[in-house]
Each structure stands twice: as C-alpha cells, then as structure tokens.
C-alpha atoms as an extended CHARMM CRD file, in Angstrom:
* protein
*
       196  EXT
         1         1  UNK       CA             69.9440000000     -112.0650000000       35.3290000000  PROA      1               0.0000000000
         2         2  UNK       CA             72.9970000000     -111.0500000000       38.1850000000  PROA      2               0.0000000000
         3         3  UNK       CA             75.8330000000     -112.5080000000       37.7080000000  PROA      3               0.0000000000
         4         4  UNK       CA             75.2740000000     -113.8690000000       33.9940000000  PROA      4               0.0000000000
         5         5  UNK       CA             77.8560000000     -111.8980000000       31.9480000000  PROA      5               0.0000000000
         6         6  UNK       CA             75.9760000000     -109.7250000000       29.0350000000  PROA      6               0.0000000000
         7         7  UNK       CA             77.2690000000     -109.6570000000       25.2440000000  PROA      7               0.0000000000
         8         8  UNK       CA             76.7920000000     -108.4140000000       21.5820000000  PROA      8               0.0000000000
         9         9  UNK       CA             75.9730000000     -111.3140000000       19.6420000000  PROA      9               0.0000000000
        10        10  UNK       CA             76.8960000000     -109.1420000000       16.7360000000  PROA      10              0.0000000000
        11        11  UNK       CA             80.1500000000     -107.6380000000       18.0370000000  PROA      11              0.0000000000
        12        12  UNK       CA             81.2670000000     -111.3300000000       19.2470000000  PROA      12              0.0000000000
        13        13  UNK       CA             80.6010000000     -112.6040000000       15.7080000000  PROA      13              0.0000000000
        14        14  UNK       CA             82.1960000000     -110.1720000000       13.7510000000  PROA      14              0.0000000000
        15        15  UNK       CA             85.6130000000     -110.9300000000       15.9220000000  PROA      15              0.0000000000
        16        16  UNK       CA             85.1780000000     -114.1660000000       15.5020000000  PROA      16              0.0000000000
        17        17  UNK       CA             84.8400000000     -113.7890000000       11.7540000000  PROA      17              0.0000000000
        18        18  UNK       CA             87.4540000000     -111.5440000000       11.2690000000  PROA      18              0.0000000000
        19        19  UNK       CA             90.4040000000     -114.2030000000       13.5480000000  PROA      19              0.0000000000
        20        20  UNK       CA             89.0820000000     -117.3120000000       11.2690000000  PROA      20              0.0000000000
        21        21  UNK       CA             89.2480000000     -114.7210000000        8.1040000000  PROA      21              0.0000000000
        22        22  UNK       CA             92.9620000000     -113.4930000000        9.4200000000  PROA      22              0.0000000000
        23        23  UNK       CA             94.2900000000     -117.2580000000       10.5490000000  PROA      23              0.0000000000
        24        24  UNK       CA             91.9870000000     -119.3780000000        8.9400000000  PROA      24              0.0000000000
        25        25  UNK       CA             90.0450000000     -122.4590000000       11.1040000000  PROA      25              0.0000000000
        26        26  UNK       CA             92.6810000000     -124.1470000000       11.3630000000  PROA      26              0.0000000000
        27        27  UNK       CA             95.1700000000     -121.9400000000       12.9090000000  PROA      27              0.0000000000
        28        28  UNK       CA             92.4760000000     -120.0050000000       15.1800000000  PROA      28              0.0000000000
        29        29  UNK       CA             92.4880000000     -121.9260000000       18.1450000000  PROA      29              0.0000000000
        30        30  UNK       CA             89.9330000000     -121.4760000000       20.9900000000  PROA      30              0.0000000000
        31        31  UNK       CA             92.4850000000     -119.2570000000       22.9710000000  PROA      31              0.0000000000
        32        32  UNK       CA             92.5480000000     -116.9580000000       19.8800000000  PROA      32              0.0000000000
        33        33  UNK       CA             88.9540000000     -116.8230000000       19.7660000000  PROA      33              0.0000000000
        34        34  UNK       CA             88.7870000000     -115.9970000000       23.7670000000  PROA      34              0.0000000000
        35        35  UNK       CA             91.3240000000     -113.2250000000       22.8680000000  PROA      35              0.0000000000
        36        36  UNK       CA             89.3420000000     -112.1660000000       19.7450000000  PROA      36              0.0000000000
        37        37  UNK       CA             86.0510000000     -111.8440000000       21.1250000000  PROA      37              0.0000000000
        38        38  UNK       CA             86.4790000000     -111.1310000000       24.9920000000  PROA      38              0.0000000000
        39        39  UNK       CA             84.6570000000     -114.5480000000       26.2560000000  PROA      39              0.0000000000
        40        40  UNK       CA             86.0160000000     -117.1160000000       27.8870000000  PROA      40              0.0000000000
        41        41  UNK       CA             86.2440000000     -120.7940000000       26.3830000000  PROA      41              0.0000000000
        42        42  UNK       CA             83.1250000000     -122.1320000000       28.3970000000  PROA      42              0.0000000000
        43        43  UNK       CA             81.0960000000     -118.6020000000       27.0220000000  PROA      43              0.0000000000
        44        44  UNK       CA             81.7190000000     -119.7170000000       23.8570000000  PROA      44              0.0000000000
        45        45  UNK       CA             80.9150000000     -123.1170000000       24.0640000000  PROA      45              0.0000000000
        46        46  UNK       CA             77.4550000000     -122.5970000000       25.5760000000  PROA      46              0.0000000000
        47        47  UNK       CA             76.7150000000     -119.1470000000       23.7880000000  PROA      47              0.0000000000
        48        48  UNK       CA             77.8390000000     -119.7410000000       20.6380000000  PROA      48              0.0000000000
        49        49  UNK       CA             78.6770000000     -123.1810000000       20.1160000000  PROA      49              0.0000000000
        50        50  UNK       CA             81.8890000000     -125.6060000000       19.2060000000  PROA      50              0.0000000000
        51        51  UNK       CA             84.6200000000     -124.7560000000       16.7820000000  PROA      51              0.0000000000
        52        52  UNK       CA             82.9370000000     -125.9020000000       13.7800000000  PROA      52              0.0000000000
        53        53  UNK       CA             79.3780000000     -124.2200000000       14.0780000000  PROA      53              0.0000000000
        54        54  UNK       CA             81.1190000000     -121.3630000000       15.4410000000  PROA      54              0.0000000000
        55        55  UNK       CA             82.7170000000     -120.9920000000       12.4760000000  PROA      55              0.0000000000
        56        56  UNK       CA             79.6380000000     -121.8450000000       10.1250000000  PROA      56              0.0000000000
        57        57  UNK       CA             77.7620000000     -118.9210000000       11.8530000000  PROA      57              0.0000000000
        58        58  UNK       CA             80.9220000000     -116.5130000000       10.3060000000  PROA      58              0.0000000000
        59        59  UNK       CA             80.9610000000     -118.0810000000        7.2220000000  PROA      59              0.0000000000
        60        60  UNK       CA             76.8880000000     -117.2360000000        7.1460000000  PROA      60              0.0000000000
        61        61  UNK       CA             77.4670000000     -113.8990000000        8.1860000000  PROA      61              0.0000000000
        62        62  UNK       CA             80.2130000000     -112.8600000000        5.1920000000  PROA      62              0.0000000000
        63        63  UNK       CA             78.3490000000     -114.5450000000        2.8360000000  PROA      63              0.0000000000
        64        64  UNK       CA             75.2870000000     -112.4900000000        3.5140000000  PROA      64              0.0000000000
        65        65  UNK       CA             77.1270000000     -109.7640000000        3.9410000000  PROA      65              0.0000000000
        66        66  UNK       CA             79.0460000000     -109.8550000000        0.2310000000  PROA      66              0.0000000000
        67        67  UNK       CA             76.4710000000     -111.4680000000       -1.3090000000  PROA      67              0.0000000000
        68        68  UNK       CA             74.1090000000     -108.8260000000       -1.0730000000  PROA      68              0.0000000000
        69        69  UNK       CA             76.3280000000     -105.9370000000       -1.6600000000  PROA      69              0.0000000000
        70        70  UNK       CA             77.2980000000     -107.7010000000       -5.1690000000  PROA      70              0.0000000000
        71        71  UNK       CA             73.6720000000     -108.3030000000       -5.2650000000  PROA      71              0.0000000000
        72        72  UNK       CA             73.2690000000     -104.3390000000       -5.2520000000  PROA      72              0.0000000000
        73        73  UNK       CA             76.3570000000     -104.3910000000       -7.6840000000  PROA      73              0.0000000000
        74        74  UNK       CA             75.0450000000     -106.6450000000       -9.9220000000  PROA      74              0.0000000000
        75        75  UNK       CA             70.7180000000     -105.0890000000      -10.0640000000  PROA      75              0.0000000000
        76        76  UNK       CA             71.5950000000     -103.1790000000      -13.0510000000  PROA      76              0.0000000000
        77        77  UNK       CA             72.7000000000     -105.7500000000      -14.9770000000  PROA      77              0.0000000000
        78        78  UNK       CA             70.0200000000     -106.2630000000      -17.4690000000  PROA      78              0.0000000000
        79        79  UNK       CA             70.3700000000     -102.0510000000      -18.3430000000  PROA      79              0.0000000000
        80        80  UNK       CA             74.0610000000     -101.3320000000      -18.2150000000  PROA      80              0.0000000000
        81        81  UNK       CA             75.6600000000     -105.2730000000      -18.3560000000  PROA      81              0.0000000000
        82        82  UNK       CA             79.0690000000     -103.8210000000      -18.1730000000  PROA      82              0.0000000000
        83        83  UNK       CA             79.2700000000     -101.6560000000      -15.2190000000  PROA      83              0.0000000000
        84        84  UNK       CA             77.2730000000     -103.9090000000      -13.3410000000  PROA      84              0.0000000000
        85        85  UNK       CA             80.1150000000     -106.6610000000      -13.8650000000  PROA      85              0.0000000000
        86        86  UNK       CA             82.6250000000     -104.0500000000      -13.3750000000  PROA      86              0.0000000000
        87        87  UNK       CA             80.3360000000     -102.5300000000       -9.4220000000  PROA      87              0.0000000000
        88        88  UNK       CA             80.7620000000     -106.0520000000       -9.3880000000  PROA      88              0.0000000000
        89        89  UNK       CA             84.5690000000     -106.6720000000       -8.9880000000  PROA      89              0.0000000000
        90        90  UNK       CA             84.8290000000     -103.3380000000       -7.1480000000  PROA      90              0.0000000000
        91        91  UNK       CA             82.8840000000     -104.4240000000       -4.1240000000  PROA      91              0.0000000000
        92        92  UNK       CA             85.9880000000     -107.2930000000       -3.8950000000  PROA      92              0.0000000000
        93        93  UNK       CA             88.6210000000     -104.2490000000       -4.2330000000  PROA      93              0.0000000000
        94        94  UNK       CA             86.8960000000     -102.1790000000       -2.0170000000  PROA      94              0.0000000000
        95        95  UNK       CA             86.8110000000     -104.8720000000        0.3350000000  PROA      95              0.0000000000
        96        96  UNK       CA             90.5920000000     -105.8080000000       -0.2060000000  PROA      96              0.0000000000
        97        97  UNK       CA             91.4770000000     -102.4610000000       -0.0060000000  PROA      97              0.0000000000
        98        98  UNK       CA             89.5660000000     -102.0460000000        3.3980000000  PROA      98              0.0000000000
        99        99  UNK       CA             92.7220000000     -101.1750000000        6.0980000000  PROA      99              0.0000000000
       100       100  UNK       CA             90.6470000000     -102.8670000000        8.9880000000  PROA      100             0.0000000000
       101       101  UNK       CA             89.7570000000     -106.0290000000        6.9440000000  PROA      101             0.0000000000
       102       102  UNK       CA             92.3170000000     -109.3230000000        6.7610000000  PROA      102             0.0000000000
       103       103  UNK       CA             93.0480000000     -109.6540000000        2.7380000000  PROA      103             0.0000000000
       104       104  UNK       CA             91.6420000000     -112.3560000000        0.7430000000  PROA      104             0.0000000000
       105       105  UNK       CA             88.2240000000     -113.6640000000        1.2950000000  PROA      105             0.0000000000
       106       106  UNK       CA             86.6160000000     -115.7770000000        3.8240000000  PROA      106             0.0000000000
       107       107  UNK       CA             84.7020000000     -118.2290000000        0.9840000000  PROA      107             0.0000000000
       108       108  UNK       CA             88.0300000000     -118.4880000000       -0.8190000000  PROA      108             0.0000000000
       109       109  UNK       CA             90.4310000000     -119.3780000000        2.0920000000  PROA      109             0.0000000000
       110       110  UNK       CA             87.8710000000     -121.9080000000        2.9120000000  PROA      110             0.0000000000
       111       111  UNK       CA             87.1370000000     -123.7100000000       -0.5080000000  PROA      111             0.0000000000
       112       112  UNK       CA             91.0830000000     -124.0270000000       -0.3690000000  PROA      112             0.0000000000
       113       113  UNK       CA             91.1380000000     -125.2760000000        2.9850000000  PROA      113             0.0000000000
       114       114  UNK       CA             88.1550000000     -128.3860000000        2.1970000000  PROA      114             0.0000000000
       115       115  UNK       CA             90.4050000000     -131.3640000000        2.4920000000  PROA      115             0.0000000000
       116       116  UNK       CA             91.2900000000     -130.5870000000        6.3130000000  PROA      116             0.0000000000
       117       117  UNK       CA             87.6540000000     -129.0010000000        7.2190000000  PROA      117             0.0000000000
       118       118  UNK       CA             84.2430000000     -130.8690000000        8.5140000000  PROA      118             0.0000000000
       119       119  UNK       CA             81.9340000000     -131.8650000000        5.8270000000  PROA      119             0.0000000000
       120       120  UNK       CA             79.3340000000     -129.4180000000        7.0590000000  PROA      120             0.0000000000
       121       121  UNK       CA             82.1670000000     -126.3780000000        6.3730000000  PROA      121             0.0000000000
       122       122  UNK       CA             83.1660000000     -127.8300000000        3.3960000000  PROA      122             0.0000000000
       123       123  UNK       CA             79.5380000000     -127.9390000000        2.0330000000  PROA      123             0.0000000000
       124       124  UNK       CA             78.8490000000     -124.3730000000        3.0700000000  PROA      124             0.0000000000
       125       125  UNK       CA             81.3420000000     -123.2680000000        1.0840000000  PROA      125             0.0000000000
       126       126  UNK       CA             80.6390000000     -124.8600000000       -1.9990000000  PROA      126             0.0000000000
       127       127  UNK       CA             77.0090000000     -123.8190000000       -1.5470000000  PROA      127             0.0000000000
       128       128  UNK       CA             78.2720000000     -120.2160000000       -1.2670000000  PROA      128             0.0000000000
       129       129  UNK       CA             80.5500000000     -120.3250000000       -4.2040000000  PROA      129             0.0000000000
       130       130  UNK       CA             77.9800000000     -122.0180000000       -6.2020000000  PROA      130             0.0000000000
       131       131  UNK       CA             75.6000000000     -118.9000000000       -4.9970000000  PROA      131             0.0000000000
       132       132  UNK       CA             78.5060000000     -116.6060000000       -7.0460000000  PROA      132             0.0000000000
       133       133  UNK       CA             78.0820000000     -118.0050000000      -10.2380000000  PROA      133             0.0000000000
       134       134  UNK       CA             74.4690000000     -118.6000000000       -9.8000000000  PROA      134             0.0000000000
       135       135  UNK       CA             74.0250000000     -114.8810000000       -9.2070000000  PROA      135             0.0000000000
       136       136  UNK       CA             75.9920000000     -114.1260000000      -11.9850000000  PROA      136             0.0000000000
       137       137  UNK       CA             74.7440000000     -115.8860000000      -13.9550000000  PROA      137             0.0000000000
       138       138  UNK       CA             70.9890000000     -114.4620000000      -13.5360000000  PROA      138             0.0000000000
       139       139  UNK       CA             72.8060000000     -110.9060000000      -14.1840000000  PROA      139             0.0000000000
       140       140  UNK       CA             74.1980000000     -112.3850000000      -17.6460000000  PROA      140             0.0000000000
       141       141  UNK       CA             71.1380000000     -113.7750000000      -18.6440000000  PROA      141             0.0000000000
       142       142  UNK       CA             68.9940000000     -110.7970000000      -17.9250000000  PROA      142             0.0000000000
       143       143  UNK       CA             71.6550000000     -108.8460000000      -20.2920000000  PROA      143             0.0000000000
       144       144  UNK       CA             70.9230000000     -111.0490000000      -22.8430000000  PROA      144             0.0000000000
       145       145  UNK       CA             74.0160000000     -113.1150000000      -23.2590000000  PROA      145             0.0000000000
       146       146  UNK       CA             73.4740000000     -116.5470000000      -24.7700000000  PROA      146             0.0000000000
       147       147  UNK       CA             72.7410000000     -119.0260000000      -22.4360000000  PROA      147             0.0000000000
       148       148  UNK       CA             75.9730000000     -120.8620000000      -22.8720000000  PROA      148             0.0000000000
       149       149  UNK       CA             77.9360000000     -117.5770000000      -22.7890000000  PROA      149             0.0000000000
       150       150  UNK       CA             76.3110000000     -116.4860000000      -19.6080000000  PROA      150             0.0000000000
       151       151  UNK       CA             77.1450000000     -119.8350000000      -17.8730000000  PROA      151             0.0000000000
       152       152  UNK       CA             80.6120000000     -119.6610000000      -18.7570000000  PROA      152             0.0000000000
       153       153  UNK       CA             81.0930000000     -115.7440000000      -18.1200000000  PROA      153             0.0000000000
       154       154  UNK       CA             79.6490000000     -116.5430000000      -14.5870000000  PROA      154             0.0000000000
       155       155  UNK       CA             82.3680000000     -119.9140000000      -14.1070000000  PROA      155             0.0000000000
       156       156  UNK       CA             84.9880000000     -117.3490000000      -15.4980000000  PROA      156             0.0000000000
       157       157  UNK       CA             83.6930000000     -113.9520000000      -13.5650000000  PROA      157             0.0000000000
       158       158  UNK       CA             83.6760000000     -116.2430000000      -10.7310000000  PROA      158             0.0000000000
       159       159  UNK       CA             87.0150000000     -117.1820000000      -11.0540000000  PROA      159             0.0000000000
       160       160  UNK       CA             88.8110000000     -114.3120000000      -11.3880000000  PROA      160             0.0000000000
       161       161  UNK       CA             86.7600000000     -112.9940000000       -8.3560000000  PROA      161             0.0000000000
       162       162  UNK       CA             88.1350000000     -115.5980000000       -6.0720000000  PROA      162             0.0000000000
       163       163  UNK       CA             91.5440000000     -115.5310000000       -7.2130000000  PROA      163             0.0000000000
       164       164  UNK       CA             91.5610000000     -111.0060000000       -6.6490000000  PROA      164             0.0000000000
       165       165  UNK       CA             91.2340000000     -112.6340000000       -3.1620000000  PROA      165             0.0000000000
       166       166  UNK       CA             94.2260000000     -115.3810000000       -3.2660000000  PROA      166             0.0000000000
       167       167  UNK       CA             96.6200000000     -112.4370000000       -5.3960000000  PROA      167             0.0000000000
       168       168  UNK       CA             96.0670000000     -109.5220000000       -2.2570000000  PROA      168             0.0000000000
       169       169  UNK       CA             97.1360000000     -112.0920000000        0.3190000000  PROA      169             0.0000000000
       170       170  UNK       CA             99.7830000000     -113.0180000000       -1.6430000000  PROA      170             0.0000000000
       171       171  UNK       CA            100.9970000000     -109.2010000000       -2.0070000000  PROA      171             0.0000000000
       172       172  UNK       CA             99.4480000000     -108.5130000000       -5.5180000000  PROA      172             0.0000000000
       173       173  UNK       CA             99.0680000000     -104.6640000000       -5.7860000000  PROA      173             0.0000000000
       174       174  UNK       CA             95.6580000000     -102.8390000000       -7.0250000000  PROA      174             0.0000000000
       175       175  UNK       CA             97.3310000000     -102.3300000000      -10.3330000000  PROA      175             0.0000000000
       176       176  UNK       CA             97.9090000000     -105.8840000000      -10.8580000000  PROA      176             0.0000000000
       177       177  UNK       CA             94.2080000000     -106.5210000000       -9.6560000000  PROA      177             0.0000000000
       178       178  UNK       CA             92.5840000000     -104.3760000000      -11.8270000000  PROA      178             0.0000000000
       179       179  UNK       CA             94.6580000000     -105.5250000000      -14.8510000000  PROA      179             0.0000000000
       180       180  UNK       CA             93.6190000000     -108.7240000000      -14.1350000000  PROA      180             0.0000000000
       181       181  UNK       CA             89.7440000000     -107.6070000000      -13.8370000000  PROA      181             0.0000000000
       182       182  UNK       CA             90.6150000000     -105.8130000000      -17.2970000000  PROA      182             0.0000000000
       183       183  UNK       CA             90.8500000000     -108.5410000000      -19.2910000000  PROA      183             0.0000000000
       184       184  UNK       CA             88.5860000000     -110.2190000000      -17.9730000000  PROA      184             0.0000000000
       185       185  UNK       CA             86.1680000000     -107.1530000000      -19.3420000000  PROA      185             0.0000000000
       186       186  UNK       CA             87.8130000000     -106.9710000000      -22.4160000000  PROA      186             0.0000000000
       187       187  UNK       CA             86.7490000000     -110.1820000000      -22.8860000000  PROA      187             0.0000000000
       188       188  UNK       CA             82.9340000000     -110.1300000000      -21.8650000000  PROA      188             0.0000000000
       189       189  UNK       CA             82.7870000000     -106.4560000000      -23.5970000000  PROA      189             0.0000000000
       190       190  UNK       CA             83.2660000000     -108.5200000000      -26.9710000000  PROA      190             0.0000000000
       191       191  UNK       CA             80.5510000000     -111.3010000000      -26.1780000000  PROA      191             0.0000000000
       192       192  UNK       CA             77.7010000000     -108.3230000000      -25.2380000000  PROA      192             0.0000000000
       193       193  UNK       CA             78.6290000000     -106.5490000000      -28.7470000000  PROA      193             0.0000000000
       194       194  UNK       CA             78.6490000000     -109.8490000000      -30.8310000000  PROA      194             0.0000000000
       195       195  UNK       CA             75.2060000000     -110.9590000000      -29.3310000000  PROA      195             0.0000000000
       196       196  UNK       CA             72.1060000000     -110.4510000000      -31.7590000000  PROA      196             0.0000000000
C-alpha cells in the first residue's frame, strides 16, 4: 500500500529483544525502543503492540530460541548423560561469550525483575523457567537417574544455569564460569556411576 511504511517483523523483534535484554523492561522506555528498532512510537503501538505484549513477544522469541538449541544439547542424553549436561551449559557460555549479545539472560533478568512486572510477564517467565527443569529433567530420566535424583539434578542444573547468567553481568570471567559448571559435574558424574 503507498505511503504505509514497510518492516521486518523479525529484524524489529530481535532489536527489541536485544534493548529489553541490555536495559531490562523497566529501563527501556518507548523512546529506546523507537531508537532500537527504527519505528516510531505510534508504529509500534499499532504494529506490534503496548509495552507489555511487546515485550512478551521477545520473551517468546528467546525462549524458543534457547530452548531448542539446549533441546539439541540435551537429545543425547539418554546415550552419553554427561556431555549432554555438559552441550548443555555450553550453549549458555557460548551465548555469554557472544560479542554482539547483552550478558546475562533474558528469562533470568526477568524472574528477578517479577515484583515490578505485569502478571502476564511474570507468568511467562515462570512458565519458561519451569520449561528448564522440565526439560532437564526428561534428559535425566531418560539416563536413568532415579527419579528423585533426576528432579533434583534438574532444580540444581537449573540453577546454576541461571546464575552463569547473573555471574557474566556481574563481570565473572569464563574461568570462574566453568569452575562453577565443574562442580556442578563433579557432582552429577557421581550420581550416574552410583545408579544400578
């Protein structure tokens, strides 16, 4: 149509995603969002919605986006348990490590942010943190882990996942990171070799 200004949903999307991931919702304003994705205030509002589902849609989109490459990570789990945990923490590194990605994580700046956000935001991300353990906890199961053990190995594997996250934006080096994944290894190394 003339005069109707044309746009990459995608593109748009992802810039959104990345100033909420950078600043967080509640220091991205809708001027920084403007900036971020090239569209005026009123182009968002009737292209892409208000603040809050604006931000749902990015939340969406890294969750599907991480979620399936630890899904990848994690399909070997019932063969080779341990480097399927381990493909596991590397997709966080490799994203942390990623130059043109903010640190931390999107899910875990949120979940920390729940007091101040919507109820629909806050949901979301519980939902998506509960998908984490859930899917982690199908991978320890299917490596035969005892039931209890794989439950708590997901809480735990979970855990550690989110805080890699909280540590880069606070500065932590690789070093520290991996250390930290380490143990956690360690640890579920000695539950696969005492199962029966």
């Amino acid at each position: 149509m003339a005069g109707k200004k044309q746009f990459d949903v995608d593109i748009v999307l992802e810039a959104a995603m990345i100033q909420f991931w950078r600043a967080g919702y509640a220091d991205t304003s809708l001027d920084d969002l403007s900036r971020a994705t090239g569209l005026n205030r009123s182009s968002i509002y009737s292209s892409l919605g208000d603040k809050d589902s604006l931000y749902l849609r990015c939340l969406d989109r890294y969750a599907t986006r991480y979620g399936g490459r630890y899904d990848q990570a994690l399909a070997s789990a019932a063969e080779e348990p341990l480097r399927a945990i381990q493909e596991f923490f590397e997709v966080t590194l490799q994203r942390i490590a990623d130059p043109d990605l903010p640190d931390g994580c999107l899910v875990a700046q949120t979940a920390m942010a729940i007091p101040v956000l919507s109820p629909d935001i806050a949901a979301r991300a519980i939902e998506a943190l509960g998908l984490q353990r859930a899917r982690l906890r199908t991978a320890l199961n299917s490596a035969k882990l005892a039931e209890g053990d794989a439950d708590d190995f997901a809480v735990h594997i979970a855990a550690v996942n989110q805080s890699l996250a909280v540590m880069s934006r606070a500065g932590a080096k690789q070093e520290q990171l991996r250390t930290t994944i380490d143990i956690s290894m360690s640890a579920l190394s000695q539950a696969l070799h005492a199962r029966s």
